[in-house]
Amino acid sequence: MTMQTRVFIVHMLPGPASHFFARASAAGMMIEEYVWIVTDNVGVVLDVLPQHTIENMQGIVSFRPYVAKSAGIIDFVSRFDALFRAKYRQAHDVRITRPTVYQYWAYDVAWAVATAVEDTKRVGFSNIGFQTPQDVGKNLVNGLLASPVGPELLSSILEANFNGLAGRFRFVDGHTQVPIYEVVNLVGEKARGIGFWSPGSGLSRLLESSPVGDQVKSSSAGEVLKPVIWPGDSTIVPKGWDFPVNAKILRIGVPVRREFKFFVNVEANHNTNGSSVSGYSIDVFEAAVNRLPYALRYEYIPYDCANSYDQLISQVYFKKFDAAVGDVTIIANRSRYVDFTMPYTESGVAMLVLAKNDGKATMWIFLEPLTKELWIATMVFIFFTGLVVWTIEHPTNDKFNGSRWKQFSTAFYFTFSTLTFSHDQILKKLHSKVVVVIWCFVVLVLVQSYTASLSSLLTAKRLQPSVTDPMQLLRNGDYVGYQNGSFVYATLKRLKFDAQKIKVLSTLEEYAKALRTGSKHGGVSAIFDEIPYINSFLTQYGKEFQIVGPIDRTDGFGFVFPRGSPLVPDLSRAILNITEGCEGFQIQKKWFRDTAPSHDYDNPDTDSVRLGLESFKGLFIVNGLTLCAMLVINFMHTNCTEPRNCSLHRVHSSREIATDNDDPQQGQQLQNNDAALPEPLQVERGTN
């Protein structure tokens, strides 16, 4: 009971097993969360055990050779019952226990021996006795002699092959074979079948008879067993382990922090005269422990390591602690002495700098949202659209007539006005209206995209980090800061920063004050720290500061264990499952609010928000095809009405010739001809 495991396999004969389960029941181990698996020594006789033994074994799982019910068994049980009652004078109301597989095997063995004796006699051996003539009829088992035909009799027995009560009876290498086992669950007064097992198919729920012989095969080897009623009448599958009473309690060191208590926060608990530990790192560790397939008992021991986390790691190395849990960074030097789990945070060292408001926007910034190619394409289509509208409207629309300059200005003013959707309703032809509708849709998409891109550019231009490169700090001789006790100091020395230009900072308030003051007034120009710490800082101070980098790579935060600890791979797998799933997101949301800090480590990339021709190529293709189609349709329509216009033109020409020649007779002739023309073609003759 003091062990961690709650799954036990019992391999005993029925007598000792009966006493064993009586003790287990008295000890309170036949309850929920316990699993008892019994081998076939007991499984064969589950149906004939005494009632008090059955009561102590409720919920166990066992195995027994599977014997299919057949006509031979039914006949055997009937004859056995009749003979037993006749010999022992048992009344018919007395229930006789059904035979077990042992009785079936014994019957089959007796049949095999009898058959072997008959076969031996048949080949000429009349005396196969094991006793001398004077001992015949006496119970002298210990004095039996070797049969004179022993080898022949043994050979005949081993060659037996027939259908017995328990199935096909035969020997393989001197042993009988059990092809199928039945899996049973003891519930109530009898064993309940929940499935089967065979060497070829493994565990399965159902069996179906094979047409060949009496072999039975699994109908679906992948099926699970029927539901099991476990000890304590529980249908919930036990997890198989529990916290052991006598197991070692792991001593886990946790760092006592003055700041950045998002990760580890140690507070005194006056009720227990101890300490309560919380934080993001603690929640991740406990979630990982809960996912382990075994129990892990531990206690947190606060350790003050304000100067350096290397001291905490040395406590694990010297076996003062069994592990260390907190915001401990995985770096190569530390991994020489201890093992780390998989990291549970993002990695890297970055710069925290003050965000400056750059109000010096260029006077031509309004051109930047669109690339040069897109500007050219837009202007080309503006002129092309105006030309098509003029071509269609000019023959019939007075507003598109007049001097050349008037026609040009009217057509292209109309097209440009569509950019602001302030154009007049001066179009008359359907073809030109279709052109303008398609062009207005293109303009709508362009204007909306232009507005969004310009807003992004203005924001990106104005909110920029005050420092973008560590080399810039070195050239200017600026002061920089780092977190007290952090390994980042070694990183700054590697980057060639002067020790006199490096300041130690401890609190979030010191971070903000030093950056606001600036390097020239006693502060710093940048703070170098690990990305998780900077992100936690930004959740409180927002857009006033920006993160730049990463400038150096690390492996993130991990949990510390002694070298070769078997817990490391198990916890690493658990951490991976947590960080990839919803549980990791919920833990992060709990400690770092709903909005995650911005991870835009580099300078704002204005090119990424500029709009290129490639994005609108489809729109321009559709618009170009529409323009060409309307031109073709308009041209065809004009050609269809040309003969009618030609007749009218001839009438006008004749009239003009007559009046020019001042010939009265010819004039009268034309007037008569006009009267003969259809009314629509008659023209009013003017005076010369």
XYZ file of C-alpha atoms in Angstrom:
688
model
C 0.000 0.000 0.000
C 2.926 2.356 0.553
C 4.188 1.846 -2.997
C 3.583 4.261 -5.830
C 2.069 1.695 -8.186
C -1.575 0.704 -7.939
C -1.439 -2.151 -10.476
C -0.634 -5.624 -9.124
C -0.330 -8.988 -10.895
C -1.115 -12.007 -8.711
C 0.392 -15.376 -9.672
C -0.686 -17.901 -7.051
C -2.573 -21.144 -6.652
C -6.236 -20.764 -5.647
C -5.653 -21.599 -1.949
C -2.980 -18.989 -1.194
C -4.771 -16.479 -3.444
C -7.908 -16.803 -1.304
C -5.960 -15.872 1.850
C -4.051 -13.130 0.022
C -7.154 -11.287 -1.172
C -8.696 -11.562 2.270
C -5.689 -9.651 3.641
C -5.777 -7.139 0.763
C -9.468 -6.463 1.406
C -8.848 -6.004 5.121
C -6.037 -3.538 4.330
C -8.394 -1.415 2.221
C -6.755 -2.206 -1.119
C -9.872 -3.549 -2.910
C -11.207 -0.032 -3.540
C -11.134 2.507 -6.347
C -7.827 3.304 -8.097
C -6.497 -0.223 -7.468
C -6.038 -2.741 -10.299
C -5.664 -6.497 -9.674
C -4.747 -8.823 -12.542
C -4.813 -12.563 -11.731
C -3.188 -15.271 -13.847
C -5.031 -18.346 -15.113
C -4.115 -20.392 -12.028
C -6.978 -18.625 -10.291
C -8.900 -17.612 -13.404
C -9.748 -21.236 -14.242
C -11.515 -21.831 -10.913
C -13.266 -18.473 -10.452
C -16.671 -20.125 -10.958
C -16.123 -22.703 -8.196
C -14.500 -20.576 -5.481
C -16.318 -20.230 -2.118
C -18.669 -17.277 -1.655
C -16.501 -15.526 0.958
C -13.492 -15.679 -1.367
C -15.519 -14.255 -4.258
C -16.599 -11.322 -2.082
C -12.950 -10.426 -1.400
C -12.027 -10.482 -5.118
C -14.663 -8.195 -6.627
C -13.373 -6.240 -9.618
C -10.314 -8.345 -10.450
C -9.369 -9.122 -14.060
C -8.178 -12.604 -14.973
C -7.523 -14.995 -17.863
C -8.549 -18.568 -18.494
C -8.380 -20.933 -21.467
C -11.396 -20.449 -23.678
C -13.648 -23.492 -24.136
C -16.460 -23.056 -26.623
C -19.811 -24.521 -25.599
C -20.505 -27.610 -27.734
C -22.903 -30.558 -27.871
C -20.177 -32.771 -26.376
C -19.843 -30.555 -23.310
C -23.605 -30.356 -22.794
C -23.854 -34.165 -22.965
C -20.833 -34.572 -20.655
C -22.257 -32.214 -18.018
C -25.627 -33.990 -18.130
C -24.094 -37.443 -17.690
C -21.674 -36.196 -15.038
C -24.515 -34.638 -13.040
C -26.568 -37.840 -13.202
C -23.682 -40.121 -12.185
C -22.592 -37.788 -9.382
C -26.081 -37.600 -7.874
C -26.528 -41.372 -8.151
C -23.206 -42.185 -6.527
C -23.365 -39.622 -3.704
C -27.164 -39.643 -3.336
C -27.562 -35.914 -3.909
C -31.075 -34.480 -4.176
C -32.060 -32.713 -7.362
C -32.455 -29.355 -5.597
C -28.751 -29.372 -4.636
C -26.747 -27.264 -7.126
C -23.684 -29.006 -8.464
C -20.842 -26.799 -9.670
C -20.124 -26.956 -13.358
C -16.880 -28.640 -14.381
C -13.919 -26.385 -15.109
C -11.385 -26.627 -17.895
C -9.302 -28.860 -15.596
C -12.039 -31.493 -15.655
C -12.335 -31.174 -19.435
C -8.578 -31.582 -19.826
C -8.552 -34.582 -17.461
C -11.341 -36.217 -19.446
C -9.489 -35.606 -22.720
C -6.219 -36.949 -21.267
C -7.973 -40.113 -20.045
C -9.462 -40.531 -23.498
C -6.029 -40.038 -25.109
C -4.422 -42.675 -22.826
C -7.254 -45.165 -23.389
C -6.978 -44.662 -27.147
C -3.207 -45.153 -26.961
C -3.637 -48.414 -24.997
C -6.084 -49.752 -27.580
C -3.701 -48.825 -30.404
C -0.815 -50.525 -28.604
C -2.788 -53.728 -28.055
C -3.888 -53.667 -31.676
C -0.286 -53.939 -32.877
C 0.385 -57.129 -30.852
C 1.309 -56.013 -27.326
C -1.137 -57.814 -25.023
C 0.573 -57.115 -21.691
C 1.061 -53.433 -21.007
C 0.706 -53.712 -17.207
C 2.670 -51.589 -14.785
C 2.374 -54.094 -11.902
C 3.408 -57.660 -11.175
C 0.595 -60.241 -11.154
C 0.535 -60.451 -7.371
C 0.068 -56.677 -6.996
C -2.836 -56.341 -9.391
C -5.810 -54.694 -7.676
C -3.736 -53.104 -4.946
C -3.205 -49.330 -4.568
C 0.531 -49.316 -5.005
C 1.144 -46.088 -6.892
C 4.602 -45.617 -5.499
C 5.543 -49.125 -6.469
C 4.606 -48.999 -10.089
C 7.051 -50.571 -12.492
C 7.948 -49.486 -15.995
C 5.604 -50.847 -18.620
C 7.266 -53.316 -20.969
C 5.714 -51.395 -23.889
C 6.337 -47.942 -22.405
C 8.064 -46.350 -25.434
C 5.331 -47.554 -27.795
C 2.586 -46.348 -25.432
C 4.240 -42.937 -24.975
C 4.642 -42.530 -28.720
C 0.985 -43.348 -29.269
C -0.091 -40.791 -26.635
C 2.026 -38.034 -28.187
C 0.498 -38.747 -31.577
C -3.057 -38.195 -30.274
C -5.057 -35.771 -32.382
C -8.821 -35.592 -31.888
C -11.657 -33.214 -30.969
C -11.987 -33.323 -27.184
C -14.233 -31.491 -24.747
C -11.742 -28.609 -24.386
C -11.160 -28.308 -28.114
C -8.610 -29.885 -30.396
C -6.428 -32.232 -28.348
C -2.878 -32.610 -29.585
C 0.689 -32.209 -28.384
C 3.293 -29.826 -29.777
C 6.814 -30.511 -28.481
C 5.283 -32.548 -25.671
C 2.867 -29.829 -24.526
C -0.815 -29.204 -25.118
C -1.690 -25.937 -26.815
C -4.141 -23.235 -25.691
C -4.908 -21.145 -28.785
C -7.398 -18.725 -27.168
C -7.660 -17.188 -23.705
C -10.796 -15.558 -22.376
C -10.439 -12.301 -20.434
C -12.875 -12.184 -17.517
C -13.918 -9.648 -14.915
C -15.221 -10.892 -11.555
C -18.473 -9.053 -10.790
C -21.053 -10.412 -8.373
C -21.073 -14.206 -8.078
C -19.464 -15.134 -11.390
C -16.791 -14.156 -13.858
C -18.023 -11.978 -16.707
C -16.347 -12.291 -20.104
C -15.012 -8.982 -21.430
C -12.878 -10.129 -24.355
C -10.355 -12.579 -25.717
C -6.655 -12.919 -26.344
C -4.839 -14.995 -28.929
C -1.173 -15.060 -29.968
C -1.960 -13.905 -33.483
C -4.538 -11.206 -32.805
C -3.857 -9.963 -29.299
C -6.747 -8.503 -27.327
C -10.154 -8.246 -28.966
C -13.751 -7.927 -27.932
C -15.433 -10.544 -30.148
C -14.574 -13.852 -31.778
C -16.028 -15.561 -34.806
C -15.637 -19.214 -35.663
C -13.392 -20.128 -38.545
C -14.812 -22.573 -41.102
C -11.653 -24.661 -40.897
C -11.551 -27.034 -37.912
C -12.206 -25.557 -34.511
C -9.748 -22.692 -34.752
C -11.150 -19.354 -33.634
C -9.822 -16.023 -34.806
C -10.467 -12.488 -33.764
C -13.018 -10.651 -35.851
C -11.334 -7.329 -35.118
C -8.041 -7.444 -33.296
C -8.036 -3.689 -32.851
C -11.254 -3.559 -30.825
C -11.015 -2.724 -27.172
C -12.370 -4.926 -24.447
C -15.812 -4.541 -22.999
C -16.107 -2.104 -20.080
C -14.466 -3.318 -16.894
C -15.980 -2.942 -13.421
C -12.930 -2.173 -11.304
C -12.614 -2.643 -7.518
C -14.982 -0.373 -5.637
C -17.635 -0.796 -8.387
C -15.873 1.903 -10.426
C -16.185 2.165 -14.201
C -13.469 4.841 -14.444
C -10.172 3.436 -15.682
C -7.631 3.893 -12.862
C -4.508 5.892 -13.667
C -2.386 3.126 -12.128
C -0.386 5.122 -9.625
C -0.768 7.318 -6.588
C 1.410 9.404 -4.360
C 3.562 6.924 -2.484
C 3.527 7.129 1.274
C 7.179 6.199 1.632
C 8.530 7.955 -1.494
C 11.267 10.545 -1.321
C 10.089 14.148 -1.331
C 12.080 16.196 -3.854
C 13.672 19.337 -2.476
C 13.118 21.974 -5.177
C 14.908 25.284 -4.867
C 13.094 28.419 -6.063
C 14.801 31.824 -6.387
C 13.659 34.675 -4.192
C 13.207 37.664 -6.492
C 12.957 41.336 -5.687
C 11.443 42.196 -9.071
C 9.949 40.451 -12.095
C 7.691 38.478 -9.777
C 5.629 37.429 -12.762
C 7.891 34.389 -13.010
C 8.523 33.447 -9.361
C 6.943 35.105 -6.353
C 7.820 33.867 -2.863
C 5.697 35.199 -0.012
C 5.637 34.336 3.675
C 2.650 32.255 4.803
C 1.912 33.136 8.410
C -0.684 30.393 8.748
C 1.824 27.608 8.117
C 4.983 29.456 9.189
C 6.304 28.643 5.740
C 6.298 30.179 2.299
C 3.827 30.209 -0.566
C 5.255 30.128 -4.090
C 3.487 31.291 -7.237
C 4.277 32.684 -10.667
C 4.393 31.804 -14.346
C 7.346 29.407 -13.950
C 5.660 27.658 -11.024
C 2.401 27.164 -12.919
C 4.211 25.692 -15.920
C 6.165 23.294 -13.689
C 3.097 22.098 -11.810
C 1.160 21.638 -15.056
C 4.026 19.524 -16.403
C 4.144 17.408 -13.231
C 0.416 16.736 -13.511
C 1.005 15.300 -16.988
C 3.592 12.768 -15.800
C 2.458 9.115 -15.843
C 3.600 8.695 -12.236
C 3.490 10.545 -8.951
C 6.104 13.114 -8.009
C 6.212 14.445 -4.466
C 8.088 17.681 -3.939
C 8.401 20.740 -1.757
C 9.552 24.253 -2.615
C 12.501 25.681 -0.728
C 13.111 29.440 -1.238
C 16.722 30.363 -1.947
C 18.059 33.917 -2.000
C 20.288 34.215 -5.072
C 19.949 37.916 -5.819
C 23.555 38.211 -6.919
C 23.582 35.358 -9.431
C 21.493 32.374 -10.445
C 24.733 30.420 -10.745
C 24.575 29.991 -6.974
C 21.187 28.276 -7.267
C 22.516 25.981 -9.975
C 25.541 25.092 -7.826
C 23.147 23.954 -5.078
C 21.679 21.428 -7.517
C 25.129 20.364 -8.672
C 26.273 19.707 -5.075
C 23.017 17.804 -4.327
C 21.765 20.351 -1.814
C 18.627 20.597 -3.962
C 17.086 17.854 -6.094
C 15.975 20.430 -8.672
C 15.563 24.152 -9.260
C 12.407 25.742 -10.671
C 12.259 29.338 -11.806
C 13.321 31.744 -14.516
C 16.701 30.075 -15.013
C 18.230 30.631 -18.444
C 19.716 27.705 -20.349
C 23.275 28.568 -21.374
C 26.194 26.375 -22.437
C 28.368 27.007 -19.382
C 25.629 25.905 -16.973
C 24.806 22.765 -18.952
C 28.279 21.420 -18.140
C 27.186 20.867 -14.525
C 23.423 20.243 -14.626
C 20.699 19.099 -17.017
C 17.905 21.365 -18.228
C 14.438 20.489 -19.394
C 13.107 21.769 -22.683
C 12.685 25.582 -22.530
C 9.226 26.893 -21.786
C 9.787 30.500 -22.918
C 11.146 32.184 -26.023
C 14.875 32.813 -26.134
C 17.337 35.614 -26.790
C 18.845 38.803 -25.392
C 17.460 42.086 -26.720
C 17.720 45.832 -26.107
C 15.061 47.880 -24.365
C 15.154 51.494 -25.579
C 13.049 54.621 -25.413
C 10.682 55.123 -28.351
C 11.166 58.555 -29.917
C 8.465 60.475 -31.742
C 9.836 61.307 -35.162
C 7.739 64.244 -36.366
C 10.030 65.019 -39.319
C 7.902 63.411 -41.973
C 9.047 64.188 -45.515
C 6.988 66.547 -47.672
C 6.598 63.801 -50.290
C 5.411 61.082 -47.933
C 2.006 61.107 -49.638
C 3.672 59.476 -52.661
C 5.195 56.609 -50.692
C 2.095 54.403 -50.196
C 2.231 53.414 -53.895
C 5.268 52.189 -55.769
C 6.456 53.961 -58.906
C 5.059 51.218 -61.138
C 1.614 51.494 -59.555
C 1.581 55.302 -59.913
C 2.461 55.000 -63.618
C -0.174 52.312 -64.219
C -2.829 54.445 -62.477
C -2.034 57.522 -64.585
C -2.016 55.496 -67.823
C -5.453 54.085 -67.055
C -6.804 57.518 -66.121
C -5.868 58.882 -69.574
C -6.968 55.725 -71.355
C -10.352 55.767 -69.603
C -10.843 59.466 -70.461
C -9.956 58.773 -74.109
C -12.457 55.897 -74.325
C -15.240 57.967 -72.708
C -14.585 60.843 -75.162
C -14.559 58.468 -78.159
C -17.938 57.033 -77.190
C -19.664 60.284 -76.151
C -18.223 62.752 -78.722
C -20.578 62.014 -81.674
C -23.808 62.492 -79.710
C -23.018 64.411 -76.501
C -22.765 68.233 -76.854
C -20.713 68.497 -73.660
C -17.912 66.560 -75.334
C -17.943 68.831 -78.430
C -16.471 72.245 -79.095
C -12.852 73.238 -79.530
C -10.152 70.634 -79.127
C -9.020 72.066 -75.822
C -12.587 72.023 -74.494
C -13.055 68.390 -75.546
C -9.737 67.391 -73.958
C -10.399 69.208 -70.668
C -13.972 67.896 -70.382
C -12.963 64.250 -70.963
C -10.044 64.182 -68.562
C -11.611 66.400 -65.893
C -14.472 63.924 -65.828
C -12.049 60.979 -65.435
C -9.992 62.654 -62.708
C -13.138 63.600 -60.783
C -13.971 59.910 -60.395
C -11.016 59.642 -57.995
C -13.085 61.552 -55.441
C -16.446 60.309 -56.723
C -17.514 63.892 -57.510
C -18.101 63.463 -61.256
C -21.278 64.875 -62.888
C -23.951 62.743 -64.512
C -23.154 63.943 -68.083
C -22.919 60.599 -69.835
C -25.617 59.562 -72.311
C -24.462 56.308 -73.848
C -24.692 52.950 -72.083
C -21.197 51.928 -73.216
C -19.512 54.870 -71.525
C -21.529 54.298 -68.334
C -20.281 50.690 -68.153
C -16.708 51.970 -68.548
C -17.162 54.475 -65.708
C -18.782 51.922 -63.344
C -15.852 49.514 -63.724
C -13.352 52.353 -63.349
C -15.089 53.617 -60.183
C -14.716 50.142 -58.615
C -10.971 50.191 -59.409
C -10.722 53.685 -57.914
C -12.582 52.568 -54.766
C -10.104 49.730 -54.119
C -7.101 51.972 -54.846
C -8.280 54.833 -52.593
C -9.069 52.567 -49.628
C -5.741 50.758 -49.915
C -3.889 54.046 -50.290
C -5.499 55.433 -47.117
C -4.594 52.382 -45.037
C -1.016 52.327 -46.319
C -0.499 56.033 -45.670
C -1.747 55.652 -42.071
C 0.688 52.801 -41.452
C 3.560 54.807 -42.927
C 2.807 57.833 -40.774
C 2.709 55.659 -37.623
C 5.886 53.817 -38.538
C 7.661 57.075 -39.261
C 6.705 58.655 -35.953
C 7.269 55.741 -33.503
C 10.885 54.683 -33.888
C 13.413 53.322 -31.401
C 15.936 55.851 -30.196
C 18.720 53.269 -30.687
C 18.773 50.548 -33.328
C 22.251 49.025 -33.061
C 24.636 48.203 -30.161
C 27.511 49.553 -32.279
C 25.777 52.932 -32.232
C 26.007 52.908 -28.425
C 29.695 52.001 -28.557
C 30.496 54.786 -31.019
C 28.647 57.388 -28.939
C 30.089 56.160 -25.645
C 26.607 55.851 -24.119
C 25.796 54.200 -20.826
C 23.911 50.893 -20.889
C 22.181 48.849 -18.199
C 21.459 45.213 -17.328
C 19.492 43.323 -14.694
C 21.224 42.669 -11.392
C 22.560 39.104 -11.172
C 22.046 38.365 -14.856
C 24.541 36.615 -17.110
C 23.952 39.452 -19.602
C 26.950 41.252 -18.079
C 29.221 38.699 -19.781
C 27.422 39.402 -23.065
C 28.080 43.143 -22.719
C 31.764 42.513 -22.031
C 31.914 40.310 -25.121
C 30.439 43.204 -27.138
C 33.391 45.388 -25.956
C 31.394 47.662 -23.641
C 33.522 49.464 -21.063
C 32.801 48.289 -17.515
C 32.501 51.926 -16.399
C 29.710 52.435 -18.944
C 27.645 49.522 -17.612
C 25.077 50.180 -14.898
C 23.277 47.618 -12.727
C 19.488 47.980 -12.468
C 17.179 45.967 -10.220
C 13.577 47.138 -10.437
C 11.090 47.965 -13.160
C 10.952 51.529 -11.920
C 14.716 51.821 -12.272
C 14.433 50.546 -15.843
C 11.879 53.195 -16.794
C 13.609 56.054 -14.936
C 17.044 55.308 -16.398
C 15.733 55.230 -19.974
C 13.677 58.392 -19.554
C 16.645 60.249 -18.038
C 18.994 59.267 -20.844
C 22.690 58.615 -20.945
C 23.662 62.322 -20.907
C 21.766 63.016 -17.674
C 22.791 60.090 -15.502
C 20.617 57.401 -17.032
C 21.201 54.906 -19.811
C 20.495 54.802 -23.534
C 19.585 51.117 -23.608
C 19.021 48.183 -21.270
C 20.181 44.726 -22.280
C 18.083 41.884 -20.903
C 16.420 38.620 -21.836
C 13.316 38.809 -23.997
C 10.873 37.332 -21.410
C 11.862 40.041 -18.901
C 11.535 42.810 -21.488
C 8.140 41.516 -22.551
C 6.935 41.527 -18.943
C 8.228 45.110 -18.613
C 6.374 46.201 -21.751
C 3.092 44.784 -20.451
C 3.226 47.479 -17.761
C 4.820 50.416 -19.599
C 3.384 49.919 -23.094
C 4.348 51.970 -26.160
C 6.680 54.396 -24.419
C 9.483 51.885 -24.860
C 10.465 49.523 -27.650
C 12.339 46.266 -27.947
C 15.183 45.983 -30.470
C 16.871 42.744 -31.348
C 17.480 39.996 -30.494
C 21.179 40.762 -30.390
C 22.225 37.447 -28.853
C 20.775 33.937 -28.737
C 19.925 31.833 -25.697
C 17.759 28.756 -25.218
C 15.166 30.371 -22.960
C 14.098 29.384 -19.431
C 14.234 25.762 -18.260
C 14.026 23.704 -15.090
C 17.270 22.471 -13.513
C 18.011 18.855 -12.515
C 21.184 16.924 -11.686
C 23.060 15.358 -14.581
C 21.427 12.124 -15.754
C 18.127 12.703 -13.958
C 15.381 10.460 -15.425
C 12.838 13.229 -14.835
C 14.309 15.499 -17.531
C 12.994 13.670 -20.653
C 9.565 13.079 -19.109
C 9.148 16.688 -18.010
C 10.458 17.922 -21.369
C 7.756 15.990 -23.211
C 5.148 17.336 -20.804
C 6.379 20.934 -21.305
C 6.211 20.499 -25.077
C 2.582 19.358 -24.843
C 1.728 22.324 -22.609
C 3.390 25.034 -24.704
C 1.810 23.695 -27.919
C -1.695 23.478 -26.450
C -4.305 25.725 -24.900
C -3.046 25.188 -21.358
C 0.193 27.051 -22.064
C -1.740 29.959 -23.574
C -4.030 30.153 -20.542
C -1.052 30.247 -18.149
C 0.598 33.005 -20.183
C -2.662 34.950 -20.318
C -3.013 34.667 -16.547
C 0.346 36.286 -15.806
C 0.950 38.574 -18.778
C -2.564 39.900 -19.481
C -4.562 39.314 -22.629
C -2.318 41.163 -25.045
C 1.127 39.775 -25.709
C 3.995 42.256 -26.047
C 5.033 43.263 -29.533
C 7.754 41.121 -31.036
C 8.717 43.626 -33.730
C 12.377 43.526 -32.776
C 13.804 45.232 -35.852
C 13.300 48.699 -37.329
C 9.914 49.362 -38.879
C 9.957 48.182 -42.474
C 8.122 50.799 -44.533
C 8.537 48.769 -47.709
C 6.278 46.087 -46.251
C 3.295 48.495 -46.202
C 3.827 50.011 -49.660
C 1.451 48.901 -52.385
C 2.832 47.487 -55.619
C 1.446 46.898 -59.082
C 1.439 43.138 -58.529
C -1.337 43.458 -55.928
C -3.686 45.234 -58.375
C -2.730 43.607 -61.646
C -6.004 41.682 -61.763
C -8.066 44.855 -61.355
C -6.216 46.620 -64.165
C -6.586 43.636 -66.482
C -10.355 43.548 -65.910
C -10.597 47.294 -66.444
C -8.482 47.168 -69.624
C -10.577 44.367 -71.103
C -13.746 46.333 -70.334
C -12.376 49.432 -72.093
C -11.410 47.473 -75.200
C -14.752 45.677 -75.292
C -16.734 48.912 -75.066
C -14.650 50.460 -77.849
C -15.287 47.496 -80.150
C -19.023 47.453 -79.397
C -19.314 51.203 -79.971
C -17.442 50.940 -83.287
C -19.727 48.152 -84.505
C -22.811 50.109 -83.486
C -21.577 53.186 -85.344
C -20.948 51.214 -88.551
C -24.458 49.724 -88.439
C -26.067 53.223 -88.524
C -23.698 54.706 -91.144
C -25.914 54.155 -94.389
C -28.720 56.193 -92.888
C -26.326 58.998 -92.064
C -24.882 58.846 -95.607
C -28.335 59.438 -97.252
C -28.866 62.454 -95.086
C -25.397 63.714 -95.992
C -26.159 63.450 -99.754
C -29.315 65.498 -99.366
C -27.402 68.228 -97.586
C -24.692 68.192 -100.239
C -27.128 68.568 -103.179
C -28.907 71.422 -101.441
C -25.674 73.239 -100.835
C -24.592 72.867 -104.535
C -27.897 74.226 -105.831
C -27.825 77.269 -103.633
C -24.232 77.936 -104.491
C -25.006 77.940 -108.281
C -28.115 80.167 -107.944
C -29.959 77.972 -110.446
C -33.759 78.450 -109.904
C -34.722 75.487 -112.021
C -32.378 73.186 -110.188
C -33.629 74.641 -106.910
C -37.202 73.897 -107.830
C -36.143 70.418 -108.871
C -34.546 69.796 -105.467
C -37.614 71.111 -103.705
C -39.786 68.685 -105.599
C -37.324 65.925 -104.785
C -37.480 66.888 -101.110
C -41.223 66.557 -101.172
C -40.879 63.088 -102.629
C -38.488 61.976 -99.860
C -39.759 60.365 -96.666
C -40.612 62.905 -94.021
C -37.583 62.201 -91.814
C -35.240 62.906 -94.733
C -36.818 66.195 -95.815
C -34.606 69.167 -95.060
C -35.431 72.810 -94.786
C -33.864 74.763 -97.550
C -32.186 77.946 -96.525
C -31.639 81.150 -98.445
C -28.340 82.009 -100.065
